[in-house]
Tab-separated table of C-alpha atoms and ligand atoms in Angstrom:
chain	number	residue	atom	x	y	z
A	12	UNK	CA	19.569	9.232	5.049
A	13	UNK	CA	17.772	12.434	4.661
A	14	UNK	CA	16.906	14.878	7.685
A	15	UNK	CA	13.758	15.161	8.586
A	16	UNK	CA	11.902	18.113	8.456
A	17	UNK	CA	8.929	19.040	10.374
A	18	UNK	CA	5.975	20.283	8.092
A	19	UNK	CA	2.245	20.662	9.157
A	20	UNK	CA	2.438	19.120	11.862
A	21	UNK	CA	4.169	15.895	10.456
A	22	UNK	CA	7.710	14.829	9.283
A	23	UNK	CA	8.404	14.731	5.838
A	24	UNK	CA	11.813	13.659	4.177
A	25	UNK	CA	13.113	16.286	1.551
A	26	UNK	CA	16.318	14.698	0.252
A	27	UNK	CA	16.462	12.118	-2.468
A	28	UNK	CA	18.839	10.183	-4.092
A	29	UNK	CA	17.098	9.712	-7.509
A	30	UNK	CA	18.451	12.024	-9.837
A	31	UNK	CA	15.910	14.793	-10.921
A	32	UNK	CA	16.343	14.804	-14.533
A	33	UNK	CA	14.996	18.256	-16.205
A	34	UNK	CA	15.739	17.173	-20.219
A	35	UNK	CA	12.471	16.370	-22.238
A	36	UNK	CA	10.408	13.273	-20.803
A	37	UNK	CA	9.210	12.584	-24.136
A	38	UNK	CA	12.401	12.086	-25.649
A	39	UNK	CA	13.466	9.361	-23.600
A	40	UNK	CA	9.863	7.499	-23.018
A	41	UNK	CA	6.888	7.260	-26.043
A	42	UNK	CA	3.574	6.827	-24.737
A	43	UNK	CA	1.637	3.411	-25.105
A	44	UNK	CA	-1.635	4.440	-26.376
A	45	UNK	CA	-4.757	3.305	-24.965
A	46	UNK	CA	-6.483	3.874	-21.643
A	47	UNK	CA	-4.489	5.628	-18.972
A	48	UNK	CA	-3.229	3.302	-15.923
A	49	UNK	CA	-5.178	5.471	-13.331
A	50	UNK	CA	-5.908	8.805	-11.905
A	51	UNK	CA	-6.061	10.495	-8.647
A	52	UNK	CA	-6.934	14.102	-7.269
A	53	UNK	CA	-3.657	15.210	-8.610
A	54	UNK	CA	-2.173	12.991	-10.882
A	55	UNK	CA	-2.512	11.039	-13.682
A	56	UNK	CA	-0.943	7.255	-14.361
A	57	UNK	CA	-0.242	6.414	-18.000
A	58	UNK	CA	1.887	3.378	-19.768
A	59	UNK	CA	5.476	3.880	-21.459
A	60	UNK	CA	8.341	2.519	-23.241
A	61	UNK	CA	11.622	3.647	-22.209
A	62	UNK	CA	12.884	4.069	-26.034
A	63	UNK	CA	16.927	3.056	-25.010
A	64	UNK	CA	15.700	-0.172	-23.060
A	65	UNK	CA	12.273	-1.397	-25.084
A	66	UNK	CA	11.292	-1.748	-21.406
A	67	UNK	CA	7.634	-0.929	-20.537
A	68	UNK	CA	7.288	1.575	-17.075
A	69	UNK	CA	4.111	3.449	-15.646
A	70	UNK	CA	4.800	7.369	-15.518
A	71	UNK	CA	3.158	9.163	-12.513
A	72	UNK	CA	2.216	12.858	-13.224
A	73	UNK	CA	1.902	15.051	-10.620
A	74	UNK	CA	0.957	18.797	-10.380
A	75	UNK	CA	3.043	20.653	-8.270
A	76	UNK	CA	0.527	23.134	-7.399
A	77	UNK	CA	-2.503	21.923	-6.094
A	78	UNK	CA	-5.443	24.225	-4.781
A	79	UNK	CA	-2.935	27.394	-5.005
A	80	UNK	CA	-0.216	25.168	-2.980
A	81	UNK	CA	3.403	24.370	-3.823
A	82	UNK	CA	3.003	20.780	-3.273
A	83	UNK	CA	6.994	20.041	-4.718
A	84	UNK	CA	8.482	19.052	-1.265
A	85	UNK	CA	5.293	16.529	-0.555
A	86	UNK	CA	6.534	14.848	-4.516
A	87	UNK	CA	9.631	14.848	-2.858
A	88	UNK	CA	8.767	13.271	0.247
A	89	UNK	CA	6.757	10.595	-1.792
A	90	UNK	CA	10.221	9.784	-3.539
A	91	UNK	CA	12.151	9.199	-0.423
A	92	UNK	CA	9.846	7.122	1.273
A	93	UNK	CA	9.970	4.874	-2.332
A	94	UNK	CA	13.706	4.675	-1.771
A	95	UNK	CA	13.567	3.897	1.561
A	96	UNK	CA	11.342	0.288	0.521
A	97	UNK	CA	13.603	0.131	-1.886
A	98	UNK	CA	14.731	-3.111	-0.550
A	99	UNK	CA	11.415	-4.549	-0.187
A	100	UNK	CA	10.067	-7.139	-3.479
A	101	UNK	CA	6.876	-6.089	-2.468
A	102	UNK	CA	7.122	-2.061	-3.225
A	103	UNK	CA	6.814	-0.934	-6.554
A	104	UNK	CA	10.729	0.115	-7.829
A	105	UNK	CA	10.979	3.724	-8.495
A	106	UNK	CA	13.379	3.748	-11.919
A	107	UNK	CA	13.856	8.079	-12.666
A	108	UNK	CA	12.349	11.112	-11.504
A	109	UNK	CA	11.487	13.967	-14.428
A	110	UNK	CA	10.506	17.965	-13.233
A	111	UNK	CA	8.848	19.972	-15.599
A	112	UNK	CA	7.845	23.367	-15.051
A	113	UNK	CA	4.096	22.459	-13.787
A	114	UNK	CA	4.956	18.959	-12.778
A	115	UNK	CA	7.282	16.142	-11.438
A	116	UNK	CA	7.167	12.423	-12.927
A	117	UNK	CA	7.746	9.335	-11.539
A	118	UNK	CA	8.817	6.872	-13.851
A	119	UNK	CA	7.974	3.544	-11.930
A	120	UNK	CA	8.277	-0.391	-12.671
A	121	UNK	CA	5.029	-1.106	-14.484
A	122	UNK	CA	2.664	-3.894	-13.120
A	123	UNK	CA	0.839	-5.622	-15.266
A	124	UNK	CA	-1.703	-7.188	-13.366
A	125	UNK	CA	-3.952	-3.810	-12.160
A	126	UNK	CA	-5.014	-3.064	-8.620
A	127	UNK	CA	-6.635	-5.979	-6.653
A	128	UNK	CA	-9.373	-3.914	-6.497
A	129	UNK	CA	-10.486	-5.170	-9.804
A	130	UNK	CA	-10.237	-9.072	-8.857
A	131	UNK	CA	-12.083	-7.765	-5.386
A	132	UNK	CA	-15.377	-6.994	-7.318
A	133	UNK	CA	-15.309	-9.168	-10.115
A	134	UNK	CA	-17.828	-11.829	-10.509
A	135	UNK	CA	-17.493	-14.979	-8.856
A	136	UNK	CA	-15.007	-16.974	-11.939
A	137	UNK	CA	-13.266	-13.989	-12.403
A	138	UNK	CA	-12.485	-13.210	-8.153
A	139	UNK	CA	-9.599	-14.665	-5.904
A	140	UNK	CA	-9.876	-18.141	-3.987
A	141	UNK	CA	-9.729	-18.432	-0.717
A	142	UNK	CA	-5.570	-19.494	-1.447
A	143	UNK	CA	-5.090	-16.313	-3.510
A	144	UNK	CA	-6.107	-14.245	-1.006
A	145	UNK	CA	-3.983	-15.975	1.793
A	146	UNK	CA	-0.837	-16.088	-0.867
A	147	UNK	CA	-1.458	-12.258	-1.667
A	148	UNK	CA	-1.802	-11.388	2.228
A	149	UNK	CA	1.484	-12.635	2.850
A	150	UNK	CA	3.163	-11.257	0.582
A	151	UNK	CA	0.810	-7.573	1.586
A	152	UNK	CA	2.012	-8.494	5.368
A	153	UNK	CA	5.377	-8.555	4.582
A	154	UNK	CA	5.511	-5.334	2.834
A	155	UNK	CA	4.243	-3.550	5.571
A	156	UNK	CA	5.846	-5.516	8.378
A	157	UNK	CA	9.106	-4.325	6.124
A	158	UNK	CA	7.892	-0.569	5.882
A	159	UNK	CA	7.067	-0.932	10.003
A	160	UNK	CA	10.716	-1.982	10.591
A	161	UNK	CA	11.726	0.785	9.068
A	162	UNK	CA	9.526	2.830	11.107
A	163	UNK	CA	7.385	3.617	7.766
A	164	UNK	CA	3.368	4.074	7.806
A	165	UNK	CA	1.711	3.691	4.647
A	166	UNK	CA	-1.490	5.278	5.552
A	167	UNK	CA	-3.394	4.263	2.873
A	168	UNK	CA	-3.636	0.643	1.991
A	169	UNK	CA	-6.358	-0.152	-0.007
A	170	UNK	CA	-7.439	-2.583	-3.034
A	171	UNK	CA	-6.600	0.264	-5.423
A	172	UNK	CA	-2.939	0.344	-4.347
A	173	UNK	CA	-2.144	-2.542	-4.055
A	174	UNK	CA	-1.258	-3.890	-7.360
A	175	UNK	CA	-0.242	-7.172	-9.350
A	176	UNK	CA	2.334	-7.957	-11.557
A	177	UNK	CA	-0.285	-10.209	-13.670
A	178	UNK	CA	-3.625	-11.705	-13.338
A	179	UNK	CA	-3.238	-14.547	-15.585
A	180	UNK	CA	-1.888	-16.410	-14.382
A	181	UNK	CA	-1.948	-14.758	-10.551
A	182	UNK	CA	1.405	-13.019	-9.916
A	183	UNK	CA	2.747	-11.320	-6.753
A	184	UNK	CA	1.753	-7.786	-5.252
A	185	UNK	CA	3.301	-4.838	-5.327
A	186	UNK	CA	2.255	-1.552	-3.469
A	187	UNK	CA	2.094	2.361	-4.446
A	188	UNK	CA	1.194	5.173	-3.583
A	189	UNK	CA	3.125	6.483	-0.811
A	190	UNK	CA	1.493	9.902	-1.074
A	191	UNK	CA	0.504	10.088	2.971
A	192	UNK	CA	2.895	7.401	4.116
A	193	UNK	CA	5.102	8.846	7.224
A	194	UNK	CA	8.365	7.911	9.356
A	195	UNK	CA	7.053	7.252	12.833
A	196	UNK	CA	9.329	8.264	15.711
A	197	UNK	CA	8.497	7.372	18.911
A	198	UNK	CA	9.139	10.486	20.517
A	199	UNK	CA	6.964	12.834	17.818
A	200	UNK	CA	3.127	12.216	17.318
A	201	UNK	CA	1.071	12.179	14.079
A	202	UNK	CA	-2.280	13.233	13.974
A	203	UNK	CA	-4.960	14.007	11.604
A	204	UNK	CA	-3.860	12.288	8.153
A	205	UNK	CA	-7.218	11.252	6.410
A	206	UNK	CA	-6.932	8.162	3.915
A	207	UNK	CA	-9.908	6.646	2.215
A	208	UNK	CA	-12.434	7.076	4.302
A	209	UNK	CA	-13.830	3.187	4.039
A	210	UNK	CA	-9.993	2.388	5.116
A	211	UNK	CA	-9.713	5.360	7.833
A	212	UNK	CA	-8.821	3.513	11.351
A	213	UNK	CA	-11.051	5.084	14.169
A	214	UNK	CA	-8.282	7.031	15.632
A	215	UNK	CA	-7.639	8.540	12.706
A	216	UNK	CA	-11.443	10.059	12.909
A	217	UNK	CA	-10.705	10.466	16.354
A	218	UNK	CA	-7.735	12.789	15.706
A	219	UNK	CA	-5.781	10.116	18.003
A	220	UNK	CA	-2.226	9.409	17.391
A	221	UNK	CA	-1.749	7.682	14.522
A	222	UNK	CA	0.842	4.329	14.388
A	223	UNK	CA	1.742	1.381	12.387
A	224	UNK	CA	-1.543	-0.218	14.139
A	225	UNK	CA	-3.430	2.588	11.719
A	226	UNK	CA	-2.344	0.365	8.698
A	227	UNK	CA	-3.293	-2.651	10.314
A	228	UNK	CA	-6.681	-1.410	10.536
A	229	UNK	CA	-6.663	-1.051	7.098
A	230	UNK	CA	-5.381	-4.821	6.633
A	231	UNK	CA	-8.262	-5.976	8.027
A	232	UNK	CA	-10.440	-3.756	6.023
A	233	UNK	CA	-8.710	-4.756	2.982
A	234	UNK	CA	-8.711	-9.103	4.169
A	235	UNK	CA	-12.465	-8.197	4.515
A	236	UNK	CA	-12.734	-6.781	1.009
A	237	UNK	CA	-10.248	-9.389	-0.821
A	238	UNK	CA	-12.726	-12.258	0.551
A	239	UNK	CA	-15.858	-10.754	0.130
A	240	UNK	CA	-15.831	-8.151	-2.246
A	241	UNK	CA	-18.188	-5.904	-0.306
A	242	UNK	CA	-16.426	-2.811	1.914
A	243	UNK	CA	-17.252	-3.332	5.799
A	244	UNK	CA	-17.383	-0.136	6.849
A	245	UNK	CA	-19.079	1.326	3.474
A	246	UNK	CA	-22.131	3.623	4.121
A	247	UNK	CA	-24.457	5.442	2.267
A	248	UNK	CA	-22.741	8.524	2.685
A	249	UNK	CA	-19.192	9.658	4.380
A	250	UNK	CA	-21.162	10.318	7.499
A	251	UNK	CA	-22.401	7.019	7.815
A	252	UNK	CA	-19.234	5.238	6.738
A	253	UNK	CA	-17.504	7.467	9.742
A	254	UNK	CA	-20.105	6.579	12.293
A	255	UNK	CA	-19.891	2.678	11.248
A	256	UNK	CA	-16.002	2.556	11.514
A	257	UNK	CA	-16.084	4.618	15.257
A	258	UNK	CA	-19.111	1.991	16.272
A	259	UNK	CA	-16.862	-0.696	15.001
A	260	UNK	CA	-20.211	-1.732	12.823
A	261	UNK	CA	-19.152	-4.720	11.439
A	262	UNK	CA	-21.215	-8.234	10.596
A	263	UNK	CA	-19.195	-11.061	10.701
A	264	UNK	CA	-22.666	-13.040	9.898
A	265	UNK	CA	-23.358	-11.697	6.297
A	266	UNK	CA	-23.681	-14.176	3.565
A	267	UNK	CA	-20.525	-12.988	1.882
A	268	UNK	CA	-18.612	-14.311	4.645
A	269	UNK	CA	-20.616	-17.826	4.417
A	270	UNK	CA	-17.924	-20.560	3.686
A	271	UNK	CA	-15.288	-18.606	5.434
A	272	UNK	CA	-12.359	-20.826	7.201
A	273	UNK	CA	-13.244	-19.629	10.724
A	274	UNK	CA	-9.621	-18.452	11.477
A	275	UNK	CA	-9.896	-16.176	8.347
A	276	UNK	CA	-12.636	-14.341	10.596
A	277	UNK	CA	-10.555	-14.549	13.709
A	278	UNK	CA	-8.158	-12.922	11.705
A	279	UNK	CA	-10.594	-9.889	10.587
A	280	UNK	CA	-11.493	-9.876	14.429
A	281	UNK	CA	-8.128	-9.222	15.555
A	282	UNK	CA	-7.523	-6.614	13.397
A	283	UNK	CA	-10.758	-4.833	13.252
A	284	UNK	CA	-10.881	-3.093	16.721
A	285	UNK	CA	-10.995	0.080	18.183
A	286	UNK	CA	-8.139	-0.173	20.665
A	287	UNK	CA	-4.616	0.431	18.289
A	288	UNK	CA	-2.841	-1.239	20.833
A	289	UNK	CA	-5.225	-4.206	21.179
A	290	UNK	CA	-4.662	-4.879	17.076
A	291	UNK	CA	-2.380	-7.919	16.010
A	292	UNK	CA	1.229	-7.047	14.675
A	293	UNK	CA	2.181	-7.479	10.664
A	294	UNK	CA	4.629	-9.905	12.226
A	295	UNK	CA	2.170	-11.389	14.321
A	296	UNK	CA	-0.610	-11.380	11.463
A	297	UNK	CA	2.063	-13.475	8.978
A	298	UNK	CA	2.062	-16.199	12.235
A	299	UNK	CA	-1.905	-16.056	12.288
A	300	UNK	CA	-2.973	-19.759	12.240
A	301	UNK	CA	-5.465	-18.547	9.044
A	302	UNK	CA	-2.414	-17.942	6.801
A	303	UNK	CA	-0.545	-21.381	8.109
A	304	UNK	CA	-2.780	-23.497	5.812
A	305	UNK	CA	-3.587	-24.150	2.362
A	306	UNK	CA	-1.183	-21.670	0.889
A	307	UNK	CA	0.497	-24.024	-1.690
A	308	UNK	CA	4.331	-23.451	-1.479
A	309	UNK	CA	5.555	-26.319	-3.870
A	310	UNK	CA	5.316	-29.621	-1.698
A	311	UNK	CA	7.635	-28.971	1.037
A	312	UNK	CA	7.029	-30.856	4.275
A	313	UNK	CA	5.102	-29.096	6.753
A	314	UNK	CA	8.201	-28.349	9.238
A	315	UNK	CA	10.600	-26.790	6.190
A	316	UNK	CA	7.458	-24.703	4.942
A	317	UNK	CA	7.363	-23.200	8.635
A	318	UNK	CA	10.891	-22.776	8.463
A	319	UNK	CA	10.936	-21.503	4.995
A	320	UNK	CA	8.592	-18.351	5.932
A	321	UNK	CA	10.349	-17.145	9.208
A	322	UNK	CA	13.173	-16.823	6.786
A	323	UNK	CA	11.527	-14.728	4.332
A	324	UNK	CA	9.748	-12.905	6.919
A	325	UNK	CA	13.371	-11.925	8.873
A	326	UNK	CA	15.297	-11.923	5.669
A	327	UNK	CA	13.139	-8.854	4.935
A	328	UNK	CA	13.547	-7.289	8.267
A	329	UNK	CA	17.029	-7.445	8.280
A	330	UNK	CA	17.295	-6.316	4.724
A	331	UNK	CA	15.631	-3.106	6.112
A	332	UNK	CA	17.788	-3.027	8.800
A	333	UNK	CA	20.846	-3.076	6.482
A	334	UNK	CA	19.049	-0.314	4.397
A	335	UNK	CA	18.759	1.656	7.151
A	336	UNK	CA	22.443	1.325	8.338
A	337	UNK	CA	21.086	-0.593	11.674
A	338	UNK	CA	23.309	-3.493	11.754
B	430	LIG	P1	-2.839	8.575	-6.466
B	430	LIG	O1	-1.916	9.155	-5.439
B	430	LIG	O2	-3.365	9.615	-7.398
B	430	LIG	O3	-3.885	7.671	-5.901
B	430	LIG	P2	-1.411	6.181	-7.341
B	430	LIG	O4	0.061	6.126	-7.160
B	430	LIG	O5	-2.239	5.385	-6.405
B	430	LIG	O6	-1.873	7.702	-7.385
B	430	LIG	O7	-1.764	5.745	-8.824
B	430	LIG	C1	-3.106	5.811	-9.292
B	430	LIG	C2	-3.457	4.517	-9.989
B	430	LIG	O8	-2.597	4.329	-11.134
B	430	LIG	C3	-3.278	3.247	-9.154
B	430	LIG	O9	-4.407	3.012	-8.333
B	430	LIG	C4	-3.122	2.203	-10.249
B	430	LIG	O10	-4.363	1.857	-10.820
B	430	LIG	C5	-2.315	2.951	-11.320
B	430	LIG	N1	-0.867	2.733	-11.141
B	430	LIG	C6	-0.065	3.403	-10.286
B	430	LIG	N2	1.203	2.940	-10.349
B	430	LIG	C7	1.194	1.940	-11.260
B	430	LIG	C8	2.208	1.024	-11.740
B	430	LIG	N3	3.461	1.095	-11.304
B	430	LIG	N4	1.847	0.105	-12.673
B	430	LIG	C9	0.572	0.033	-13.116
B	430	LIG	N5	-0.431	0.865	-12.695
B	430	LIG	C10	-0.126	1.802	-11.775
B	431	LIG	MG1	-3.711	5.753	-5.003
C-alpha cells in the first residue's frame, strides 16, 4: 500500500497503482455529445466511448493548478483512495488515469442513472418510495461501513455524489467523489476539512476532530433529504445554515416528514446529534429496526433475509480486510 505522507495538516496517499498514461486522451475515447455529466470548482464531468471496447465511461477533468496551487498530489491522492474501495460494488470503478500538461483525467465506470439528488427534488411521481430509499440506504451504509473498515472517511456524502446506475427502472448506488476523503489513524487527528456546508457535521464547524462519525452525520442529513426532499439544516445564507447545524435545529414535526414510519425518524435521531461519539455506527445503522422492514428482497422467509444481509454486510468487511492485507 502506499506511504502516507503528511500534508497540511492531513495524510494524503501519493502512490498509485493505475497506470498514468501520457499518449493523447482523444485518441483512445470520442466524446458523446450532449450535456456534460457535471461540474465542480475544478473539474468538469463529460460522457465517452472508449473507441477499442464500444464501452461508454465518464471522464473526470481536473486542473492541476488551482488558485496558483499545484494541486497534482491531491489528483493523486483522490486515485488511491478509489483503489483502495476498489473492492467495494458500491464505489464507482476507476478504469485509466490520463495527465496532460494542465490536467489529469479520470476515466471512471459511467452511471447511468445521475445523482440521487435529482430523484431527491423531483415531484412527487417522479421521487423515491419509502422502499427505495431504505433499498438505496443499504446499499449507501454498506459503502461506507466498507470505506470505515478500511479506516477511509469520505467527507462529503451528499445527494450529488451519490449516484445510480439507472433510474428506470431503479438500479443500485454507486459513490464518487473522493476529493476530501481521508485514512483515519487513530493515533493522528484531522481537523478542519469543510464539505458542503448543508452536510458539514458540527465538529467539523467546530474545528473538532474529525472521524468516521463525521460521515454519519452526513447519513442522516442525506436519509433526511432522500425522504423529504427538503435539506434540514438549509438556511438562508451559510451563516444561518452553520448556526442551525451547531444548534442541532432540526424539526422532526414538518409536514414533509408526515407519513414517516416512526423508526425512519428514530433513525434521523440517532444520527443527527452533536456528540460524534453518541452517533449510531454504519454497522449499527444497517441493523436499525427502520431498514429491517419492507425492503423487498425476492420472497425469502424472514429468518434467511436476516441471515442473508449479515452476510453481505461481513462479506464486504472482510473483502476490505483482504484488500488491505489484514487477514
Ligand atoms: P467534484 O469533485 O467536482 O464535485 P464529482 O466527482 O463529484 O466532482 O463529479 C461531479 C459530478 O459529475 C457528479 O456530481 C455527477 O453528477 C457527475 N459524475 C461524476 N462521476 C460520474 C460517473 N462516474 N458517471 C456519471 N456521472 C458522474
Ligand atoms: Mg462532487
Amino acid at each position: 500500500m502506499a506511504p502516507p505522507v503528511q500534508q497540511r495538516g492531513s495524510v494524503l496517499l501519493f502512490e498509485v497503482r493505475t497506470p498514468i498514461r501520457t499518449e493523447p486522451f482523444g485518441e483512445r475515447y470520442h466524446l458523446v455529445p450532449g450535456k456534460e455529466l457535471g461540474r465542480g470548482k475544478f473539474s468538469v464531468v463529460k460522457k465517452y466511448v472508449e473507441r477499442c471496447s464500444g464501452k461508454e465511461y465518464a471522464a473526470k477533468f481536473m486542473r492541476k493548478r488551482r488558485k496558483g496551487q499545484d494541486c497534482r498530489l491531491e489528483i493523486i491522492h483522490e486515485i488511491a483512495m478509489l483503489e483502495l474501495a476498489s473492492a467495494c460494488p458500491w464505489v464507482i470503478d476507476l478504469h485509466e488515469v490520463y495527465e496532460t500538461h494542465k490536467e489529469m483525467v479520470l476515466v471512471m465506470e459511467y452511471a447511468a442513472g445521475g445523482e440521487i439528488f435529482d430523484q431527491c427534488v423531483a415531484e412527487h411521481d417522479e421521487s423515491f418510495t419509502q422502499d427505495d430509499v431504505k433499498r438505496l440506504m443499504r446499499q449507501i451504509l454498506e459503502g461506507v461501513a466498507f470505506l470505515h473498515s478500511i479506516n477511509v472517511v469520505h467527507l462529503d456524502l451528499k445527494p450529488q455524489n451519490i449516484l445510480l446506475t439507472s433510474t428506470s427502472p431503479l438500479g443500485d448506488i454507486k459513490i464518487v467523489d473522493f476529493g476530501l476523503s481521508r485514512m483515519v489513524k487513530g493515533d493522528q487527528e484531522l481537523r478542519e476539512i469543510m464539505g458542503t456546508p448543508e452536510y458539514v457535521a458540527p465538529e467539523v464547524l467546530d474545528f473538532e476532530p474529525i472521524s468516521t462519525a463525521t460521515d454519519m452525520w452526513s447519513i442522516g442529513v442525506l436519509a433526511y433529504v432522500m425522504l423529504t426532499g427538503t435539506s434540514p439544516f438549509l438556511g438562508n445564507d451559510k451563516q444561518e445554515t452553520f448556526l442551525n447545524i451547531s444548534q442541532i435545529n432540526v424539526s422532526y414535526t414538518e409536514d414533509e416528514l408526515e407519513g414517516l414510519e416512526k423508526s425512519a425518524i428514530r433513525f434521523m435521531k440517532s444520527l443527527l446529534v452533536k456528540e460524534p461519539q453518541a452517533r449510531a455506527t454504519a454497522y449499527e445503522c444497517l441493523h436499525h429496526p427502520w431498514l429491517q422492514q419492507g425492503v423487498n428482497r425476492g420472497g425469502l422467509e424472514e429468518q434467511d433475509q436476516e441471515d442473508q444481509k449479515g452476510q453481505v454486510t461481513e462479506g464486504l468487511i472482510v473483502v476490505a480486510a483482504y484488500s488491505l492485507g489484514q487477514c
